[in-house]
Amino acid sequence: MSLLTGPMRKHVNGHKELTDHVDVKKIDAGNLVYIPLVNGNAVAGEVLVNEGDKVKVGTVVARRKDNFIVPLFSSVSGTVKGKETFMHAGLKPVEHLVIENDGLYETEQAFEPIDYTTATREELCDYMMNAGIVGCGGAGFPSYVKYKFAKDVKLLIINAVECEPYITADYKYVSEYKEDMLRGVKAMLKMCEAPEAVICIKETKKAFIEEMNQFLKDEKNVNVKEVPDVYPMGWERTLVYEVTKKRYDRLPGEVGVVVNNATTAIAFGQALVTGRGITEKFVTVSGDAIKEPCTVRVPVGVRTCDIIAACGGYTKEDVLLIAGGPMMGRTIPNDQFVITPYSNALTVLENVPVKEVACLRCGRCSDHCPAGLQPVRINNAEKAKNMELIEKLNVMDCIECGMCTYICPSKIAVTEGVRRAKRAMALKKK
Amino acid sequence: MKFTFKPSPNYRNEQSTSSIMMELTIGLLVIFAAGCLINLKINGTTALLHCIFALLVCLIATVGTEIIWCVVLKKDVVEHLFSSYPWVTGIIIALTVRPNVSYFALAVASVMAIYFGKLVFGGFGQNIFNPAGVGRAIIAISFGSAVVADVVSGATPTSTISSYGWLMNGANASAFLNDFGGLTNMALGLYQGAIGETCSVLLIVVGIVLAWRKVIDWKVPTIYVSTVFVLSLLVGLMNGQGLWYPLFSVLTGGVLFGAVFMLTDPVTNPTSSSGRVIFAMGAGLLTVLIRVKASLPEGVLFSILLMNMLTPAIEKWCDGNQIKNIKKLQRNVVITAIICLVVGAIAGFSMKASDANYVNVNTKIIVDASYGENALANVDTSNVKVISEENGTFTLASKGFDGENEFKITVENGAITSFEVTAFNDTPGIGDAITQESFTSKFNGATLGSEIDVCAGATYSSNSALAAASAALASGN
């Protein structure tokens, strides 16, 4: 009921025109690639190759093995040179496996391809796990977990919304690999035993919707669903609410829905045929401080500086280099970090100082918070160190989507205040 | 090459606090321009000049106060002014007064509004009360009679209907409406009132534009005006009034101005959507309640200040995750709505239509040159009501110092033959000199041309007697 909660979303200027009609640029790996030995926040502890070993495109080089199993793959063929620790797109120092590229791009099947039409649900789940398919929306959550425990699913939602400003990689990728996506979606439908799948696309992308409708016209249970061009339409909760008008407490499974990114569906669709995991990514390089904004096709493990150079370099002296879009992506204070299996964008913005003024209590942050929180109240409670109030304000429901800072007319870093409150809360719980 | 680190998000909406305040200023100035034109049309050039000077006085006083404050505290004046926006308060104060308010009153109110209404709380964003509301309240309470003569003529619709207890029987009601040109005139703003509060049509248009530009939250004015409408309709229906009653209630007395420019002040609003809904409903209830049950002619201003006071409580009432607590929020709103309806119904039930015959108070007093300047014929009778008339004996109610005094006056052949004070409601020991034989006997044989001296020390009460005598003589002719 938006009268009592506010709209909880907002159209933001996406600047997608910068890269929308620019052809995808292919970038080859340089002499060395660096496979980050990490998945999300977890370290991929088990390294399966030694220094001097020969690897090919698709060779499993390491594996995350805590609660979830996620293998990591080599993106080039060549020789393992050892390990090196430097800053990762997650803004933390991480061990990277260094592979010397022989430039031949010889491939290897890490596992036998499988026919999804005949395979059982369990076989497909295991296959997805072994293929290292992770959510490509940015978090890199292992996808198989969603399907393994799926029950009474009525709808599979394929998220092709791409609500972060500047990014067009998903749209380009889906457009290029429609068959792979459809295969992935059909296999996913089988895995979650849902009768129907919808592919969510922003209603403003008219040509793309037309293209997809044309492509899907013979499919009975896979359809396109137009969703409003607002941020954060691509967030799971907002998207599930838009499509089903239902809210859930912890996981979308509670309302009979599984959500996966379109890129994830493509990666899975490809893995079913090739027997390889994610070794290559479509990454949008855009922003107001990059010379030639475009979407690039690049192997995992390539350093950002090489990609930026291929896009003509920086146009400003002082820049914010963001791994991801400008809303949720982290600014990284150097350009040495590498592309991960779940990267989708590099945003380069001019560093413009922001002048903060006093809060006028307009409540826009509360009205637009997609999680239904009251960022202004949380900020004030955090300043007063009122932990009781912070808890009452459900601060832990915050996903740090950045809407509150974006919308604030006083240009206050509201999200940062909420983060402080979250950290204080986490410390208190310990 | 420099890579700067900044926490996400690194993307900002274009709208800023200063752009919001600038658009608000433009909206206010549009209303001011319309107010000037209306006053020029209905009150003449003097009133127009008074409007312009009133605005200038308020602007100089508000901005000047902040400049002095900056100088004293050694702050950067320009930077402070453009993050504090004192002129908005100044313009609002000027727009909420009638053009005849003395410049002195405006200056004092503006200084107090900025200093005690805003700066002492910690400046912009920290104040509890709407600063312009504080200033306007100071004028209403302390400078009620600080007016300049001959600038405007006649009473306002709300002060008139308020002297009849906000309720009139059928014939009176239509006479009253006709006096002010009907509801159409009220929508167009062609009647006596505060500079910026009369032109309802323009206020609605500006309000819609500001809401569309996201300068104000559409919910607050919409719900406030709807609440005033619904409760007035309820009160009216319970007392046999038609649709004119709620329409009149919404169109006059600053409801629309308060709704668009004062109630929406974000600083003094709750920050949550549900909180603002409750806030607006509460203000609507208080406006109607103050109008029909309190002795003030107008309820908008004080309803806003009272609700400002409740803002922290409402805020607390609506805390928490707005999605998870949606049931609680819905319950809060329903409770508020029920309170509004029940209290409104009780107020409506306890009202009684005034039996007093409606007297045209809007007629301009023309000094009749055939009589002396101080003759009874030239006494202002705008606060006199004729209660009854029988064979030349009038019963009249006439406003004195703080109450209405009642008189029984018999007129024969244009002269008073009997003068009696039947009810005295002013200050005992001061005003009651007018009940003395020594005063009342002066009226025996008085005509429209007679000049009667007031009792020393009891000017207001004396004037009520003079006005009653004048009205009786005028009607008796």
JSON list of C-alpha atoms in Angstrom, two decimals, chain B residues 24-25 27-33 35 55 88-97 130 132-133 136 191 194-204 206-207 210 216 220-221 224-225 249-265 291 298 300-301 304:
[
{"chain": "B", "resi": 24, "resn": "LEU", "atom": "CA", "xyz": [8.95, 26.61, -3.16]},
{"chain": "B", "resi": 25, "resn": "THR", "atom": "CA", "xyz": [9.99, 30.28, -3.21]},
{"chain": "B", "resi": 27, "resn": "GLY", "atom": "CA", "xyz": [5.43, 29.03, -5.80]},
{"chain": "B", "resi": 28, "resn": "LEU", "atom": "CA", "xyz": [5.06, 31.44, -2.88]},
{"chain": "B", "resi": 29, "resn": "LEU", "atom": "CA", "xyz": [5.84, 34.44, -5.06]},
{"chain": "B", "resi": 30, "resn": "VAL", "atom": "CA", "xyz": [3.21, 33.40, -7.60]},
{"chain": "B", "resi": 31, "resn": "ILE", "atom": "CA", "xyz": [0.66, 33.30, -4.78]},
{"chain": "B", "resi": 32, "resn": "PHE", "atom": "CA", "xyz": [1.92, 36.67, -3.54]},
{"chain": "B", "resi": 33, "resn": "ALA", "atom": "CA", "xyz": [1.49, 38.24, -6.97]},
{"chain": "B", "resi": 35, "resn": "GLY", "atom": "CA", "xyz": [-2.72, 38.29, -3.62]},
{"chain": "B", "resi": 55, "resn": "LEU", "atom": "CA", "xyz": [6.52, 41.37, 2.19]},
{"chain": "B", "resi": 88, "resn": "VAL", "atom": "CA", "xyz": [10.72, 31.25, 2.85]},
{"chain": "B", "resi": 89, "resn": "THR", "atom": "CA", "xyz": [9.60, 31.92, 6.42]},
{"chain": "B", "resi": 90, "resn": "GLY", "atom": "CA", "xyz": [9.40, 35.66, 5.67]},
{"chain": "B", "resi": 91, "resn": "ILE", "atom": "CA", "xyz": [7.22, 35.21, 2.59]},
{"chain": "B", "resi": 92, "resn": "ILE", "atom": "CA", "xyz": [4.91, 32.78, 4.37]},
{"chain": "B", "resi": 93, "resn": "ILE", "atom": "CA", "xyz": [4.39, 35.21, 7.28]},
{"chain": "B", "resi": 94, "resn": "ALA", "atom": "CA", "xyz": [3.56, 38.03, 4.85]},
{"chain": "B", "resi": 95, "resn": "LEU", "atom": "CA", "xyz": [1.12, 35.82, 2.94]},
{"chain": "B", "resi": 96, "resn": "THR", "atom": "CA", "xyz": [-0.79, 34.73, 6.04]},
{"chain": "B", "resi": 97, "resn": "VAL", "atom": "CA", "xyz": [-1.69, 38.22, 7.28]},
{"chain": "B", "resi": 130, "resn": "ASN", "atom": "CA", "xyz": [7.00, 25.65, 11.66]},
{"chain": "B", "resi": 132, "resn": "ALA", "atom": "CA", "xyz": [6.33, 30.90, 9.93]},
{"chain": "B", "resi": 133, "resn": "GLY", "atom": "CA", "xyz": [3.57, 29.39, 12.05]},
{"chain": "B", "resi": 136, "resn": "ARG", "atom": "CA", "xyz": [1.88, 34.12, 12.57]},
{"chain": "B", "resi": 191, "resn": "TYR", "atom": "CA", "xyz": [-12.94, 38.53, -0.82]},
{"chain": "B", "resi": 194, "resn": "ALA", "atom": "CA", "xyz": [-4.98, 37.22, 4.24]},
{"chain": "B", "resi": 195, "resn": "ILE", "atom": "CA", "xyz": [-2.82, 38.24, 1.27]},
{"chain": "B", "resi": 196, "resn": "GLY", "atom": "CA", "xyz": [-2.00, 34.73, 0.11]},
{"chain": "B", "resi": 197, "resn": "GLU", "atom": "CA", "xyz": [-4.85, 32.69, 1.51]},
{"chain": "B", "resi": 198, "resn": "THR", "atom": "CA", "xyz": [-7.81, 33.69, -0.59]},
{"chain": "B", "resi": 199, "resn": "CYS", "atom": "CA", "xyz": [-7.15, 32.56, -4.15]},
{"chain": "B", "resi": 200, "resn": "SER", "atom": "CA", "xyz": [-8.14, 28.91, -3.78]},
{"chain": "B", "resi": 201, "resn": "VAL", "atom": "CA", "xyz": [-7.97, 28.04, -7.45]},
{"chain": "B", "resi": 202, "resn": "LEU", "atom": "CA", "xyz": [-4.40, 29.26, -7.79]},
{"chain": "B", "resi": 203, "resn": "LEU", "atom": "CA", "xyz": [-3.39, 27.58, -4.53]},
{"chain": "B", "resi": 204, "resn": "ILE", "atom": "CA", "xyz": [-4.67, 24.27, -5.87]},
{"chain": "B", "resi": 206, "resn": "VAL", "atom": "CA", "xyz": [0.44, 25.73, -7.45]},
{"chain": "B", "resi": 207, "resn": "GLY", "atom": "CA", "xyz": [0.01, 22.85, -5.00]},
{"chain": "B", "resi": 210, "resn": "LEU", "atom": "CA", "xyz": [4.79, 21.57, -6.49]},
{"chain": "B", "resi": 216, "resn": "ILE", "atom": "CA", "xyz": [6.02, 18.82, -1.44]},
{"chain": "B", "resi": 220, "resn": "VAL", "atom": "CA", "xyz": [-0.18, 15.80, 3.30]},
{"chain": "B", "resi": 221, "resn": "PRO", "atom": "CA", "xyz": [-2.31, 18.49, 1.60]},
{"chain": "B", "resi": 224, "resn": "TYR", "atom": "CA", "xyz": [-5.59, 17.33, 5.27]},
{"chain": "B", "resi": 225, "resn": "VAL", "atom": "CA", "xyz": [-8.06, 19.00, 2.92]},
{"chain": "B", "resi": 249, "resn": "SER", "atom": "CA", "xyz": [-14.79, 25.30, 5.07]},
{"chain": "B", "resi": 250, "resn": "VAL", "atom": "CA", "xyz": [-12.18, 24.15, 2.58]},
{"chain": "B", "resi": 251, "resn": "LEU", "atom": "CA", "xyz": [-12.11, 27.27, 0.42]},
{"chain": "B", "resi": 252, "resn": "THR", "atom": "CA", "xyz": [-11.71, 29.87, 3.14]},
{"chain": "B", "resi": 253, "resn": "GLY", "atom": "CA", "xyz": [-9.58, 30.69, 6.12]},
{"chain": "B", "resi": 254, "resn": "GLY", "atom": "CA", "xyz": [-6.23, 29.54, 4.88]},
{"chain": "B", "resi": 255, "resn": "VAL", "atom": "CA", "xyz": [-7.01, 25.81, 4.71]},
{"chain": "B", "resi": 256, "resn": "LEU", "atom": "CA", "xyz": [-5.52, 25.50, 1.23]},
{"chain": "B", "resi": 257, "resn": "PHE", "atom": "CA", "xyz": [-2.59, 27.81, 1.92]},
{"chain": "B", "resi": 258, "resn": "GLY", "atom": "CA", "xyz": [-1.79, 25.97, 5.15]},
{"chain": "B", "resi": 259, "resn": "ALA", "atom": "CA", "xyz": [-2.17, 22.64, 3.36]},
{"chain": "B", "resi": 260, "resn": "VAL", "atom": "CA", "xyz": [0.19, 23.48, 0.53]},
{"chain": "B", "resi": 261, "resn": "PHE", "atom": "CA", "xyz": [2.82, 25.65, 2.20]},
{"chain": "B", "resi": 262, "resn": "MET", "atom": "CA", "xyz": [2.80, 25.17, 5.96]},
{"chain": "B", "resi": 263, "resn": "LEU", "atom": "CA", "xyz": [1.66, 21.67, 6.80]},
{"chain": "B", "resi": 264, "resn": "THR", "atom": "CA", "xyz": [4.03, 20.26, 4.17]},
{"chain": "B", "resi": 265, "resn": "ASP", "atom": "CA", "xyz": [7.12, 21.81, 5.78]},
{"chain": "B", "resi": 291, "resn": "ARG", "atom": "CA", "xyz": [-13.26, 26.47, 14.27]},
{"chain": "B", "resi": 298, "resn": "GLU", "atom": "CA", "xyz": [-9.51, 30.36, 12.52]},
{"chain": "B", "resi": 300, "resn": "VAL", "atom": "CA", "xyz": [-5.58, 26.22, 10.51]},
{"chain": "B", "resi": 301, "resn": "LEU", "atom": "CA", "xyz": [-2.62, 27.93, 12.14]},
{"chain": "B", "resi": 304, "resn": "ILE", "atom": "CA", "xyz": [-0.51, 23.05, 12.39]}
]
